[in-house]
Tab-separated table of C-alpha atoms and ligand atoms in Angstrom:
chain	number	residue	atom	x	y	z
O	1	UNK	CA	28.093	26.273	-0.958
O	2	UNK	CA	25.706	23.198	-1.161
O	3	UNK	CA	26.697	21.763	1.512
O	4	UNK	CA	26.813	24.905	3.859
O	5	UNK	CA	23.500	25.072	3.497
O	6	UNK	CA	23.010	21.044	4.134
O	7	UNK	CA	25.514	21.611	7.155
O	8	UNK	CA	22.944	24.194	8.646
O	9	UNK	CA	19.558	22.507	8.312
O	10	UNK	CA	18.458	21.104	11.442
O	11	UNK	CA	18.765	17.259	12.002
O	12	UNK	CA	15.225	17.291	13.032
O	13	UNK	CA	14.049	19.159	9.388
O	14	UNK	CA	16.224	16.973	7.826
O	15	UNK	CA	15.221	13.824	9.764
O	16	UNK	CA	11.685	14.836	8.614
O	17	UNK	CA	12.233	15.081	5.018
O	18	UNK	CA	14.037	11.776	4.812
O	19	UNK	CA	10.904	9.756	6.782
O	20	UNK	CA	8.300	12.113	4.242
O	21	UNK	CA	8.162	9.251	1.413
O	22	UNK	CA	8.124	6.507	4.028
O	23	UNK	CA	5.902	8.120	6.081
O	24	UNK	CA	2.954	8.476	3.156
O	25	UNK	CA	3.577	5.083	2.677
O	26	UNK	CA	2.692	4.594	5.732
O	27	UNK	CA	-0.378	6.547	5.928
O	28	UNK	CA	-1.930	5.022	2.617
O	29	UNK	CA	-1.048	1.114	3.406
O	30	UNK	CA	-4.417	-1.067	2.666
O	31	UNK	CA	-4.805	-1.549	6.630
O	32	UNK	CA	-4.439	1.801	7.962
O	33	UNK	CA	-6.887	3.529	4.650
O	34	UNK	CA	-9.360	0.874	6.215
O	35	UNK	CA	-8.855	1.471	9.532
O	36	UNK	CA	-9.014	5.330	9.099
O	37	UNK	CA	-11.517	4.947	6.626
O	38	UNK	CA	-13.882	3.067	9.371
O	39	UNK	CA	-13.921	0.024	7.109
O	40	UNK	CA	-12.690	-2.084	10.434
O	41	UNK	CA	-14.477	-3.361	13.505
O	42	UNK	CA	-13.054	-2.656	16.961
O	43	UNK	CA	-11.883	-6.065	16.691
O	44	UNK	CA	-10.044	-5.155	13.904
O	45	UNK	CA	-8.065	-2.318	15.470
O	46	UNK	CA	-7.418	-4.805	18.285
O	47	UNK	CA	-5.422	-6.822	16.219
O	48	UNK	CA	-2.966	-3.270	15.546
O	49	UNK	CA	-2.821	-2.813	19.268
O	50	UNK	CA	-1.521	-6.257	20.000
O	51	UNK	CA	1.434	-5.710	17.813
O	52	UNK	CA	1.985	-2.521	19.335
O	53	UNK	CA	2.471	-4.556	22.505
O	54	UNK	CA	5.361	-6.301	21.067
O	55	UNK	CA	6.571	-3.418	19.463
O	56	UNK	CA	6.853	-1.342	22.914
O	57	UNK	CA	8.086	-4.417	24.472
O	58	UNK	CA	11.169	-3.959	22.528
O	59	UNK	CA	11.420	-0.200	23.013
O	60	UNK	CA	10.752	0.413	26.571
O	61	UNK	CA	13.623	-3.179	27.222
O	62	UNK	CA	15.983	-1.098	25.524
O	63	UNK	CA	14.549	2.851	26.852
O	64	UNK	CA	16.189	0.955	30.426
O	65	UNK	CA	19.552	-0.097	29.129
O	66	UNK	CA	20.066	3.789	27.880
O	67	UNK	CA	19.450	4.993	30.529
O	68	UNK	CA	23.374	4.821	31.448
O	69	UNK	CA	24.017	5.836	27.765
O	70	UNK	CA	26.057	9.459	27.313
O	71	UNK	CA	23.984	10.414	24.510
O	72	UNK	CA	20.597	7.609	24.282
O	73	UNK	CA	19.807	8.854	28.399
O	74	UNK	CA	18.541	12.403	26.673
O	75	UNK	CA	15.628	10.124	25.004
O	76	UNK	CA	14.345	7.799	28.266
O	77	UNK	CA	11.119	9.391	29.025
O	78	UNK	CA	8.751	7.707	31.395
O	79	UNK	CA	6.379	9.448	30.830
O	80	UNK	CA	6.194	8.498	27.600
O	81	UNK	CA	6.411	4.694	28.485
O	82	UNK	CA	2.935	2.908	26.146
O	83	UNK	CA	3.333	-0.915	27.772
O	84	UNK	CA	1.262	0.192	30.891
O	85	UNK	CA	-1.077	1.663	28.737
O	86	UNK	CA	-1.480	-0.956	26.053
O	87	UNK	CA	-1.892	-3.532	29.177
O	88	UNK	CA	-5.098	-1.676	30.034
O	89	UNK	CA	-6.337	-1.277	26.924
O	90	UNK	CA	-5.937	-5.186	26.122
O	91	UNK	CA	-7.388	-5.674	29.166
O	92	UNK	CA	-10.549	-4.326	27.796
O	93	UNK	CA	-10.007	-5.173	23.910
O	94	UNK	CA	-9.432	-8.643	24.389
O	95	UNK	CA	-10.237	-9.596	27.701
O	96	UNK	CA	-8.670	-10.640	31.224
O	97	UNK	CA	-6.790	-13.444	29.560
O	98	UNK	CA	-5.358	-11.429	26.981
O	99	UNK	CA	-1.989	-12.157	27.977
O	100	UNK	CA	-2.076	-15.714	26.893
O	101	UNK	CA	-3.784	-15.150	24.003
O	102	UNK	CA	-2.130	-12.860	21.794
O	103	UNK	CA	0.446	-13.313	19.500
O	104	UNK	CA	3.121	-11.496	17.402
O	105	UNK	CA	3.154	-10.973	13.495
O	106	UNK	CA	6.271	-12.574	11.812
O	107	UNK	CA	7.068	-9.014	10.655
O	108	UNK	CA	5.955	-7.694	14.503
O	109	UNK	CA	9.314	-10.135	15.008
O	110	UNK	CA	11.183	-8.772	12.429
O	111	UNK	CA	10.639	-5.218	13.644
O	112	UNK	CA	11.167	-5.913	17.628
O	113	UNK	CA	14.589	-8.007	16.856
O	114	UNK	CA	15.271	-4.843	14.888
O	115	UNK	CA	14.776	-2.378	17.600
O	116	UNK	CA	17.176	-4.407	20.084
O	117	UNK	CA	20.173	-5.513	18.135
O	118	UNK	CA	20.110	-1.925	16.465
O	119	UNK	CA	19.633	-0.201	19.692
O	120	UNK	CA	22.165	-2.765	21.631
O	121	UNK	CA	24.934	-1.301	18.932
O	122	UNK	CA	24.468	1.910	18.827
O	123	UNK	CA	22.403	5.044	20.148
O	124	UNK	CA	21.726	6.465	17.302
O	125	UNK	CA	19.831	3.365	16.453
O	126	UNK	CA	17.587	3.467	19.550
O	127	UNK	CA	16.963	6.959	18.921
O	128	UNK	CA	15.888	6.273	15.159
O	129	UNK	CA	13.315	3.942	16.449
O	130	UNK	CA	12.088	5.899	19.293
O	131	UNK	CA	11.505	8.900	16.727
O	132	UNK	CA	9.605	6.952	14.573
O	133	UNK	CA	7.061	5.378	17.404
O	134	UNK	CA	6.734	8.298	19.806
O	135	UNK	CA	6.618	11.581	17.696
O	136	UNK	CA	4.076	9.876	15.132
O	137	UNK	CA	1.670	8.521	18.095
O	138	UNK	CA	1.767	11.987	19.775
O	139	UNK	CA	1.241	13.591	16.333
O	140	UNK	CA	-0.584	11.436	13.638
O	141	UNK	CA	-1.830	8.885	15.987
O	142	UNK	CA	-4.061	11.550	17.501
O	143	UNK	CA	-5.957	10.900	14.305
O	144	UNK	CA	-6.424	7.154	15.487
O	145	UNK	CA	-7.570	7.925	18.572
O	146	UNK	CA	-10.462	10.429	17.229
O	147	UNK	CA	-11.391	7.383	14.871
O	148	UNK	CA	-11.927	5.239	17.753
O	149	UNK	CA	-13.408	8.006	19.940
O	150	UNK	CA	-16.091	8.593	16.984
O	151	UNK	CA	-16.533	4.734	15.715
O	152	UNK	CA	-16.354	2.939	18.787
O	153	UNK	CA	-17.651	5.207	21.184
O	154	UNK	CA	-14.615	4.446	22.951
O	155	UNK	CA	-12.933	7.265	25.441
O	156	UNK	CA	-10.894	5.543	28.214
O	157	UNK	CA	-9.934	1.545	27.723
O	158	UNK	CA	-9.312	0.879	24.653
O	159	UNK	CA	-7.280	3.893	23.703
O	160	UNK	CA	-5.107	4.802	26.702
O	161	UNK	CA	-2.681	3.846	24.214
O	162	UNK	CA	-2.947	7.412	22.746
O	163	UNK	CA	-3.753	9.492	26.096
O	164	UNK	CA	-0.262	11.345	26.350
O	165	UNK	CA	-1.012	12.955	29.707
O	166	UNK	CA	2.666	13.538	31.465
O	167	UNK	CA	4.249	15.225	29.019
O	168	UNK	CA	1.962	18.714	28.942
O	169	UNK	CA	1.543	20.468	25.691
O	170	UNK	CA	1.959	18.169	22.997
O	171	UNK	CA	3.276	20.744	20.553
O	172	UNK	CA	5.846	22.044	22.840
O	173	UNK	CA	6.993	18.338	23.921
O	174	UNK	CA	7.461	18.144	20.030
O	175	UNK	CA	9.186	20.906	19.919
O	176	UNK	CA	11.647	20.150	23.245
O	177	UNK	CA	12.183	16.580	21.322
O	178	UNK	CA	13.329	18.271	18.051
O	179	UNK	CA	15.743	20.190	19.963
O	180	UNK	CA	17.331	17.101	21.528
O	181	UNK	CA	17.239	15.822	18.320
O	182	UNK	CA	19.135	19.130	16.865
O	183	UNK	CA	21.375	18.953	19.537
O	184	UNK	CA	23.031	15.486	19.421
O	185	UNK	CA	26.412	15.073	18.976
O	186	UNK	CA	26.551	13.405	15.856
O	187	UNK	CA	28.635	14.444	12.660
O	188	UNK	CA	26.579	14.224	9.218
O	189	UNK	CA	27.853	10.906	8.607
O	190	UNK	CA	26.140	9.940	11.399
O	191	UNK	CA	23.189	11.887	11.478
O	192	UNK	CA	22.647	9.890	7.907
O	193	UNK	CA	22.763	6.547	9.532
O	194	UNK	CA	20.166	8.002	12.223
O	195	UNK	CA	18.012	8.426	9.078
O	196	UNK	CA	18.635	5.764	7.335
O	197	UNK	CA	17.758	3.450	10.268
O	198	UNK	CA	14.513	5.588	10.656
O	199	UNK	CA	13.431	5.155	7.614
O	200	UNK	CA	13.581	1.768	8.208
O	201	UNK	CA	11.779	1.482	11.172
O	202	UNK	CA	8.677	3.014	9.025
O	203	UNK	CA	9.407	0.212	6.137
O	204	UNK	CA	9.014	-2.166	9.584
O	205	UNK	CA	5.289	-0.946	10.539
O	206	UNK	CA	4.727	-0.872	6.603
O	207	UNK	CA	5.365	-4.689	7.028
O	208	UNK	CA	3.012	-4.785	10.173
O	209	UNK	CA	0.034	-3.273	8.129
O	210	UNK	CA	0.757	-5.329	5.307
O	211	UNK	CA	0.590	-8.735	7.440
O	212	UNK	CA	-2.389	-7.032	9.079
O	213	UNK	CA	-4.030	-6.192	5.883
O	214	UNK	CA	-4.029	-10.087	5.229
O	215	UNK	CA	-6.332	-11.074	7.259
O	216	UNK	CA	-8.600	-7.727	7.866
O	217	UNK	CA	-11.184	-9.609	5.285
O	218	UNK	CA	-12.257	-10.762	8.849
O	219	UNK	CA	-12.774	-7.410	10.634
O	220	UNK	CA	-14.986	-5.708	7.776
O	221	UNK	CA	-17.425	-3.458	9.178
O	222	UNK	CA	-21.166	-4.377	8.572
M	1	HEM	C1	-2.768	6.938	8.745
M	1	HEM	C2	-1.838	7.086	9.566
M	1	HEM	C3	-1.110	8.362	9.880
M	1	HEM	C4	-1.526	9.656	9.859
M	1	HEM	C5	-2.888	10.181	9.492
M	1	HEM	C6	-0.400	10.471	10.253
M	1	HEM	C7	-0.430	11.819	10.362
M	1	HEM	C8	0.576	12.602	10.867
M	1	HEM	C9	0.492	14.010	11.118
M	1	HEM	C10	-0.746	14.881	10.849
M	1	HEM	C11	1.660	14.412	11.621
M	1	HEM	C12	2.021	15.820	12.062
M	1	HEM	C13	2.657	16.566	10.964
M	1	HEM	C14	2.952	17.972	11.421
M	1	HEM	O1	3.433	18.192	12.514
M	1	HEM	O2	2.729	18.875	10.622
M	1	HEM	C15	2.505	13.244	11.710
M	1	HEM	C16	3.788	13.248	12.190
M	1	HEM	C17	4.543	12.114	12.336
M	1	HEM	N1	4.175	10.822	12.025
M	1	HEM	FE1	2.458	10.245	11.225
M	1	HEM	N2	0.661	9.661	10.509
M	1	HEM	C18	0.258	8.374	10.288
M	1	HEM	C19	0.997	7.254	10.402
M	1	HEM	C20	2.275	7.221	10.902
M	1	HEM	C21	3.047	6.033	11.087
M	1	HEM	C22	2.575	4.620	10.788
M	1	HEM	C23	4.240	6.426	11.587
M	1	HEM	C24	5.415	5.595	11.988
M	1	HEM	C25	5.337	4.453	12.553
M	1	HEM	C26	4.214	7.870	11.718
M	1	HEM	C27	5.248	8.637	12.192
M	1	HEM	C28	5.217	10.005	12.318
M	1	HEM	C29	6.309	10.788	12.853
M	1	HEM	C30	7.647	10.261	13.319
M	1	HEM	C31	5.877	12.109	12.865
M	1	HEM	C32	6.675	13.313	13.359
M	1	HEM	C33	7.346	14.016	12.206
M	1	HEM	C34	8.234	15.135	12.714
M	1	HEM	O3	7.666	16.110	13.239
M	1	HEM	O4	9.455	15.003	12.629
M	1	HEM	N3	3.009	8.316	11.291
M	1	HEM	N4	1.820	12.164	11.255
């Protein structure tokens, strides 16, 4: 009876309430409390964005190979593609030369080597990771983008990064995503590894914020 009832939950609710502990972890890390809590100077949301840059390196290299992928080829949206965007935005955040200058985290590493060897295996993998990024910046991270908006006066470069403008209305995007998420053809064996390896693409950006939390002693806010 149990596990009708498991059987006929959708992946996406499911999905959900397997990222929920993960996901408040998330949200109350040191780094993101002070970013959110406006503890941080621009410069120190810079240093997020530049590990975003990695981070959407990896995703958007492997977004390409799934393209030819039977079941990965339903999640490849361009418009949803962030590298362009974080270009600009580093552009103006650290400056024409920015491309020389920044650097990944070891656990920015960790997390990118992740994303490709998982998503070089297996689908379900890429998928896992693209959940994780995407939905949260087109949901949660709207909450960033106010924060800079309010702080930093900021409302063009600088936070293109959160400016989701091909894919219409947000909520129904969400909603068209959870579908495709409902609708993959994957058994609950594997729908479990789909969570499993999205929960651990949240304990990856919990290892971001931590390494960024290390040095944010040097981006306190007057
Ligand atoms: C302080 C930081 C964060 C805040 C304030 C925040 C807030 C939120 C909010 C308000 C939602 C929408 C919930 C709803 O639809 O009812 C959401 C969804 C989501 N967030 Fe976050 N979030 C944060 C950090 C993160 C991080 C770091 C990640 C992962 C890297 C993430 C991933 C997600 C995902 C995947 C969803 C979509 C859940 C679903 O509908 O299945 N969030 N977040």
């Amino acid at each position: 009876m149990t596990e009708l009832v498991l059987d006929q939950t959708p992946f996406s609710k499911s999905l959900r309430g397997s990222t929920r502990d993960a996901h408040e972890r998330a949200e109350q890390s040191r780094y993101m409390k002070a970013l959110l809590g406006g503890e941080l100077t621009l410069a120190g949301y810079t240093q997020l964005a530049i590990q975003y840059y990695f981070i959407y390196g990896a995703i958007e290299q492997v977004s390409d190979a799934m393209a030819s992928d039977p079941v990965g080829r339903d999640f490849v949206f361009d418009e949803l593609r962030r590298l362009p965007k974080l270009a600009e935005d580093l552009a103006f955040l650290v400056g024409p030369g920015w491309r020389s200058e920044i650097r990944p985290l070891p656990a920015t590493e960790d997390y990118a080597r992740r994303i490709v060897q998982t998503s070089q295996e297996w689908a379900g993998g890429y998928v896992a990771h693209h959940y994780t990024r995407y939905l949260g910046d087109i949901a949660g991270g709207q909450v960033i983008r106010r924060l800079l908006t309010r702080q930093y006066r900021l409302d063009g470069p600088g936070v293109f990064f959160y400016q989701f403008d091909g894919i219409g209305s947000a909520p129904a995007f969400r909603a068209r995503y959870r579908d495709l998420l409902d609708a993959a053809p994957w058994d609950e064996a594997e729908r479990g590894r789909v969570a499993d390896e999205a929960v651990a693409a949240f304990e990856c950006n919990i290892a971001v914020f931590d390494e960024l939390a290390e040095t944010m002693g040097r981006y306190r806010a007057a």
